[in-house]
PDB file of C-alpha atoms in Angstrom:
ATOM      1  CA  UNK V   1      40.667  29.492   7.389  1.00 47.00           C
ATOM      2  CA  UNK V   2      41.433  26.226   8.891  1.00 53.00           C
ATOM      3  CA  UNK V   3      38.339  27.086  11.638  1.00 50.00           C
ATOM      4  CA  UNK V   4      35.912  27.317   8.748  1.00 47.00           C
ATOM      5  CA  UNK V   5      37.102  23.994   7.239  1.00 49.00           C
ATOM      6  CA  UNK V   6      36.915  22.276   9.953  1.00 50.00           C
ATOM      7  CA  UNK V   7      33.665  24.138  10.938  1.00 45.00           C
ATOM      8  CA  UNK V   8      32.305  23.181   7.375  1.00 51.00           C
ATOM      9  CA  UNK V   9      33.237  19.524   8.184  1.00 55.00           C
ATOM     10  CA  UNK V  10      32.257  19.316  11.218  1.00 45.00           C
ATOM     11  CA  UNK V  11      28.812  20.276  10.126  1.00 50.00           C
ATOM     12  CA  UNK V  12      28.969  18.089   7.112  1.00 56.00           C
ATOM     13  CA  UNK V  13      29.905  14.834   9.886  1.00 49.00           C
ATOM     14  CA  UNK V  14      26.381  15.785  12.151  1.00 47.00           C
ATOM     15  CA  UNK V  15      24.326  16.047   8.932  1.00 50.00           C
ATOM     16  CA  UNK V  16      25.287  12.169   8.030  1.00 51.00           C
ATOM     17  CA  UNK V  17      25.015  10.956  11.297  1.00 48.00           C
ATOM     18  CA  UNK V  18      22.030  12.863  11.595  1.00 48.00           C
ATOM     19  CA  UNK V  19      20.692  11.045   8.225  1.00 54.00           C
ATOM     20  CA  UNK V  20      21.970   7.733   9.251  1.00 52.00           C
ATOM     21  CA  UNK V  21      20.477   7.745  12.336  1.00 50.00           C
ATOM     22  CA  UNK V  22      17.014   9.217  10.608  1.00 50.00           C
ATOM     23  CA  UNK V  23      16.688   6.245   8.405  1.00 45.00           C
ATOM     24  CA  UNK V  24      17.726   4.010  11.172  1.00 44.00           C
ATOM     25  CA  UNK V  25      14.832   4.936  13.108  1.00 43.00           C
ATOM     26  CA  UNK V  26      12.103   5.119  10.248  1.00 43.00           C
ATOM     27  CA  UNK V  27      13.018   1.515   9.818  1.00 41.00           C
ATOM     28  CA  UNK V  28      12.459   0.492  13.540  1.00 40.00           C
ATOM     29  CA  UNK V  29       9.278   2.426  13.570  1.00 36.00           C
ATOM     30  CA  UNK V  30       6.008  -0.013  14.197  1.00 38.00           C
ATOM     31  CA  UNK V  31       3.140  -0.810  11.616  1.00 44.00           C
ATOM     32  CA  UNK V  32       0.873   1.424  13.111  1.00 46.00           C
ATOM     33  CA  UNK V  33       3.156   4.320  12.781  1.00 50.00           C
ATOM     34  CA  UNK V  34       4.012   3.608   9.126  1.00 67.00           C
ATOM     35  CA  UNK V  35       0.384   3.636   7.930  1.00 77.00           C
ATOM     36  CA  UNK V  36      -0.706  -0.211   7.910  1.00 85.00           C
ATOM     37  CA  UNK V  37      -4.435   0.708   7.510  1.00 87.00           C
ATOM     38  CA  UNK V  38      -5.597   3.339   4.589  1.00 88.00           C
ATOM     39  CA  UNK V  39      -8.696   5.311   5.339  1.00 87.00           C
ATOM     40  CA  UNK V  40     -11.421   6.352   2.703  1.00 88.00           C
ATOM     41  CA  UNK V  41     -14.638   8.101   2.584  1.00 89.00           C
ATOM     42  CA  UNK V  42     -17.772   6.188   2.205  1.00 85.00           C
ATOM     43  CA  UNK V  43     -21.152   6.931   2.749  1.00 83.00           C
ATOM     44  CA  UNK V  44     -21.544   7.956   6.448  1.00 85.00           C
ATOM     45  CA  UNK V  45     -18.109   6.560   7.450  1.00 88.00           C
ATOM     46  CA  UNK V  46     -14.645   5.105   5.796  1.00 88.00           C
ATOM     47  CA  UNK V  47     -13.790   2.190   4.542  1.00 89.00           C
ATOM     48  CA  UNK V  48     -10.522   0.971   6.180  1.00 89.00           C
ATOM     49  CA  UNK V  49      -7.941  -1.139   3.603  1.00 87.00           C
ATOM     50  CA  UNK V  50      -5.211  -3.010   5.863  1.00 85.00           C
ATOM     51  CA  UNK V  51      -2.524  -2.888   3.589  1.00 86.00           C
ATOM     52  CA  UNK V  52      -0.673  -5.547   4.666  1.00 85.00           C
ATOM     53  CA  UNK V  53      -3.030  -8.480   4.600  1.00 81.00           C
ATOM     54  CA  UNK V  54      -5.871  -6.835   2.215  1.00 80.00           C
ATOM     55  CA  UNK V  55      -8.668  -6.954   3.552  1.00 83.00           C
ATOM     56  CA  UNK V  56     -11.330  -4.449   4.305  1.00 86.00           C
ATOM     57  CA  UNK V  57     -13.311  -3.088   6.929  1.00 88.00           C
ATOM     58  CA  UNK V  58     -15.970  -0.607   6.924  1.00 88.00           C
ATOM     59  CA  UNK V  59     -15.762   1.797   9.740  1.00 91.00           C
ATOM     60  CA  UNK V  60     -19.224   3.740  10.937  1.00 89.00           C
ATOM     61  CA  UNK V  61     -19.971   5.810  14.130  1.00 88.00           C
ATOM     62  CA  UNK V  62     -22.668   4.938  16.139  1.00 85.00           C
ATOM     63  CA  UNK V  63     -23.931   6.053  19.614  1.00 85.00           C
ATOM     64  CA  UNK V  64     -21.311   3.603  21.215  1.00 87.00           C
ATOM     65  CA  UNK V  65     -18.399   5.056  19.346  1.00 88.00           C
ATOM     66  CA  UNK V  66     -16.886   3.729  16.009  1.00 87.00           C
ATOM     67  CA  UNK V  67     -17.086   0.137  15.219  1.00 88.00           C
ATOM     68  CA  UNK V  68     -15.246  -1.236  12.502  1.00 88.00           C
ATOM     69  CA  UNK V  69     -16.620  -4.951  10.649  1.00 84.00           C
ATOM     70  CA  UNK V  70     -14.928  -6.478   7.973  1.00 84.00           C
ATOM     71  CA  UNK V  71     -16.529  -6.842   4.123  1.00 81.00           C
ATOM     72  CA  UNK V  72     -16.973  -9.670   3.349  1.00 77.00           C
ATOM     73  CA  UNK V  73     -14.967 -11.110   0.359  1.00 75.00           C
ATOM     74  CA  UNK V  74     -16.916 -12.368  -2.554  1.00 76.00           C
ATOM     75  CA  UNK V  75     -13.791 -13.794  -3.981  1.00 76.00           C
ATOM     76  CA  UNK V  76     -13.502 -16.311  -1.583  1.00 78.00           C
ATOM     77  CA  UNK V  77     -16.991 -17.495  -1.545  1.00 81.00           C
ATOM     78  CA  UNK V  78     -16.332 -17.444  -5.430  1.00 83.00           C
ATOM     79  CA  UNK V  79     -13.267 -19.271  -5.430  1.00 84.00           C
ATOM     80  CA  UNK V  80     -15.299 -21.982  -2.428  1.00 87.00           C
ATOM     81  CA  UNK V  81     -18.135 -22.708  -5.542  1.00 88.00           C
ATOM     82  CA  UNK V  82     -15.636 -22.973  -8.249  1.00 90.00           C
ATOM     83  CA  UNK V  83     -13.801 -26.028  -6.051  1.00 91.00           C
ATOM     84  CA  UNK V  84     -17.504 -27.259  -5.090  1.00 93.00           C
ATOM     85  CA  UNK V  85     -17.527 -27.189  -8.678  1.00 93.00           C
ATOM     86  CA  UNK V  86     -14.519 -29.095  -9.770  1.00 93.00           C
ATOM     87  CA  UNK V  87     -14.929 -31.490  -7.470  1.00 93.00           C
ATOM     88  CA  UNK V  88     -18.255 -32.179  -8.023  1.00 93.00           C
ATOM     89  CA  UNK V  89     -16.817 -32.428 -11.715  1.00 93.00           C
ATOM     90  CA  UNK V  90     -14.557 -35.484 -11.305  1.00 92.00           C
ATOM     91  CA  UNK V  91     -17.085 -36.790  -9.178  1.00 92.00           C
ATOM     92  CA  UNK V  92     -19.514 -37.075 -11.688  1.00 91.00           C
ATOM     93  CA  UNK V  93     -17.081 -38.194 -14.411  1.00 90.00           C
ATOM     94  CA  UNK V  94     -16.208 -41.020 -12.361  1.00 88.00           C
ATOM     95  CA  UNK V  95     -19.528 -41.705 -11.843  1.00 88.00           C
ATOM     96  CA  UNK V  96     -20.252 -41.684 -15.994  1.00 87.00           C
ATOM     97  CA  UNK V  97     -16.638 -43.617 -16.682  1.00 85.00           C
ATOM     98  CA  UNK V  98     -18.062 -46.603 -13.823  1.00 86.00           C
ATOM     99  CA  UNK V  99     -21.043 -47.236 -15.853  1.00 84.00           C
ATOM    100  CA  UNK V 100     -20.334 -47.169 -19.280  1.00 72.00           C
ATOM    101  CA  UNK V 101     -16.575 -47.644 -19.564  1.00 62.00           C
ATOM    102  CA  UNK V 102     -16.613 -49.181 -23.448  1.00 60.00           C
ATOM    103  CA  UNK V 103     -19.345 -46.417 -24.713  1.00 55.00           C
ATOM    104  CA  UNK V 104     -17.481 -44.112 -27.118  1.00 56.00           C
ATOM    105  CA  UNK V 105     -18.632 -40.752 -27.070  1.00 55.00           C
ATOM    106  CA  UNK V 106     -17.678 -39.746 -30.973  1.00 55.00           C
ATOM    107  CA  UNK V 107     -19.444 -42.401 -32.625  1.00 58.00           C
ATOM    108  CA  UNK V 108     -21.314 -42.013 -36.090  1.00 59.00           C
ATOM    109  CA  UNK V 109     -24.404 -40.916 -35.987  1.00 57.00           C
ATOM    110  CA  UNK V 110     -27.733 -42.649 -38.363  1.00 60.00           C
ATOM    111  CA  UNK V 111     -28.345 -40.741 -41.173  1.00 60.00           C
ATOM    112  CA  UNK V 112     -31.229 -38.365 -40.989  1.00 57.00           C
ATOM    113  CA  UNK V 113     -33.927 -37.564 -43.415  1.00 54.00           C
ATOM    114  CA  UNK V 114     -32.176 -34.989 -45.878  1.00 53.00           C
ATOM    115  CA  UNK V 115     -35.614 -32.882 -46.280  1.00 54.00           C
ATOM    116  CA  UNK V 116     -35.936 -32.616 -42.879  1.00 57.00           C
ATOM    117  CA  UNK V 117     -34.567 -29.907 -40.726  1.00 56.00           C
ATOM    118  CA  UNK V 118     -31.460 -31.164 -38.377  1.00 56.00           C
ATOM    119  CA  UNK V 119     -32.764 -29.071 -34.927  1.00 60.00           C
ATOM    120  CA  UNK V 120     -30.007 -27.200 -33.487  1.00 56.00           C
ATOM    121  CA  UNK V 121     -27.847 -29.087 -30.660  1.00 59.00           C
ATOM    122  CA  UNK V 122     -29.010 -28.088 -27.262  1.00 55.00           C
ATOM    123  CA  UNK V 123     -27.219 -28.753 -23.834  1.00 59.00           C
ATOM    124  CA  UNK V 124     -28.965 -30.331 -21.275  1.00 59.00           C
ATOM    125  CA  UNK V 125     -31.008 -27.680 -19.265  1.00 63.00           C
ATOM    126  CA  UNK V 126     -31.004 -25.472 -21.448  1.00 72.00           C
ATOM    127  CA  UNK V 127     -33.998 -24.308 -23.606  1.00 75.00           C
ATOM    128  CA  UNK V 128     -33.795 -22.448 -26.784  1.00 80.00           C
ATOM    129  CA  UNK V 129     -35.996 -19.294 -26.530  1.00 83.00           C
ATOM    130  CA  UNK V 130     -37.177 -17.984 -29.149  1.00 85.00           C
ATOM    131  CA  UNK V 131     -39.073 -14.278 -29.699  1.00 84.00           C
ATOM    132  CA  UNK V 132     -41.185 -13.575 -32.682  1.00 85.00           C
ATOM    133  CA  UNK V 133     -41.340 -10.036 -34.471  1.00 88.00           C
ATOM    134  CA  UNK V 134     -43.964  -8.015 -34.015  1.00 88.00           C
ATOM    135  CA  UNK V 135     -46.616  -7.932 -37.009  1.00 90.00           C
ATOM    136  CA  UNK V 136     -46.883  -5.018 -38.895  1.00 91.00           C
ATOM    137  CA  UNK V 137     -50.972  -4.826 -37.432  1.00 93.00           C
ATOM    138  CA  UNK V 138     -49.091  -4.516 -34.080  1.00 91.00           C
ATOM    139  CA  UNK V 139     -46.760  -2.290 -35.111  1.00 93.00           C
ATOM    140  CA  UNK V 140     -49.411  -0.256 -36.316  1.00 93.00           C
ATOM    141  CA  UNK V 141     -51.155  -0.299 -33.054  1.00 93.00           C
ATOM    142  CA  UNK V 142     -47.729   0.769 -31.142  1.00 94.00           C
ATOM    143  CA  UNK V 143     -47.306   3.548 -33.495  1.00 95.00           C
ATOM    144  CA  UNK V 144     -51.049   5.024 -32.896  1.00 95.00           C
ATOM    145  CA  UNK V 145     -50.341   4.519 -28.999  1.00 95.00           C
ATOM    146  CA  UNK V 146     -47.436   6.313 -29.036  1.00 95.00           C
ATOM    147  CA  UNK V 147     -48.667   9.241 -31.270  1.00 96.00           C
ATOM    148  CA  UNK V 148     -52.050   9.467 -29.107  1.00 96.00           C
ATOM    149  CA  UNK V 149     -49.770   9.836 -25.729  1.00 96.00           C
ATOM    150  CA  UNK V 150     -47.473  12.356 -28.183  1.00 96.00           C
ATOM    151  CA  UNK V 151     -50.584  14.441 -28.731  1.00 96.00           C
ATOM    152  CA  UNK V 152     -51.961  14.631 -24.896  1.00 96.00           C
ATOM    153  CA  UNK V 153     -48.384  15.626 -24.023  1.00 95.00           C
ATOM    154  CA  UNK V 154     -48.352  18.257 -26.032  1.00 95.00           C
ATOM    155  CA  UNK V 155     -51.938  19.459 -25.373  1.00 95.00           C
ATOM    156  CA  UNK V 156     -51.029  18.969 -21.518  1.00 95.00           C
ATOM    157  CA  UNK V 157     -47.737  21.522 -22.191  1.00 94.00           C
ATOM    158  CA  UNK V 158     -50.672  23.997 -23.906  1.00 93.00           C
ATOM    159  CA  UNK V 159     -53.091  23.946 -20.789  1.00 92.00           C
ATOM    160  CA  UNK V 160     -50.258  24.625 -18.669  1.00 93.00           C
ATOM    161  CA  UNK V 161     -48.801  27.139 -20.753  1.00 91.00           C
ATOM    162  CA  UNK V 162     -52.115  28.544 -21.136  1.00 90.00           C
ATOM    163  CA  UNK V 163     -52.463  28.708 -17.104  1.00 90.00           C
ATOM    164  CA  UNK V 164     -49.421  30.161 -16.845  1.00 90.00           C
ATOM    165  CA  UNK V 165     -49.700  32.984 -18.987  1.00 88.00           C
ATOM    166  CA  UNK V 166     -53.464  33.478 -17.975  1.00 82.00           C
ATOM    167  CA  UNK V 167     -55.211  32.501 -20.630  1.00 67.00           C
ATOM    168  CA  UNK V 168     -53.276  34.305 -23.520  1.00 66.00           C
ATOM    169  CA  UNK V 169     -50.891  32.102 -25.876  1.00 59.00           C
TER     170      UNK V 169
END
């Protein structure tokens, strides 16, 4: 009996050293063991995701071998024109604050002509657009188009049927 104990932990001492020593290497192991890039079908190749900085590739095969070339990343380019933006902003507001730098900007209107209609406020640059009904003559007119190519449809589906069944409906 005291064989088997110590047998039992003996065994039980290799198993944690074995463990400790496991996790001791997975730790040590390098990125490219560990899975830094994820692969995904696409198309006629993969798109590669480095998971570590984000960005993506995508990877094709060619007569040369596989080449891999990065996407490029709208949100940068997005995030480039939204600080053109900005900047161009304040710019602009410094500009408009230099020249007129007593002009209030809420003062009273005159008072319009009550019978007339105010127009609606537009922004600079943009243009109000706007698109009339159709008539009832022109719905008319879409309505008899629409029930003329109805009726050749179906008299197209009759000849055809017709051919099919050779000559006998």
């Amino acid at each position: 009996m005291p064989i088997a104990m110590s047998l039992s932990k003996l065994s039980i001492a290799v198993a944690a050293v074995l463990i400790s020593s496991g996790a001791a290497t997975a730790q040590t192991a390098p990125d490219t063991e560990n899975g830094r890039y994820a692969l995904s079908p696409a198309g006629d190749g993969f798109l590669r995701l480095d998971t570590r900085t984000g960005a993506v590739s995508t990877c094709t095969n060619s007569s040369a071998g596989w080449a891999c070339y990065m996407v490029p990343d709208e949100r940068a380019a997005l995030d480039a024109e939204i600080g053109r933006l900005q900047s161009d902003n304040e710019k602009l507001k410094g500009e408009l604050a230099a020249r007129a730098p007593s002009a209030k900007t809420d003062e009273a209107l005159p008072k319009s002509d009550q019978l007339k209609k105010a127009e609606p406020k537009v922004a600079e640059g943009e243009r109000k657009i706007e698109i009339p009904l159709p008539s009832d003559r022109d719905m008319d007119r879409m309505m008899s188009f629409v029930e003329r190519a109805w009726r050749r449809l179906i008299e197209m589906a009759n000849r055809v049927q017709r051919d099919v069944n050779g000559g006998k409906i």
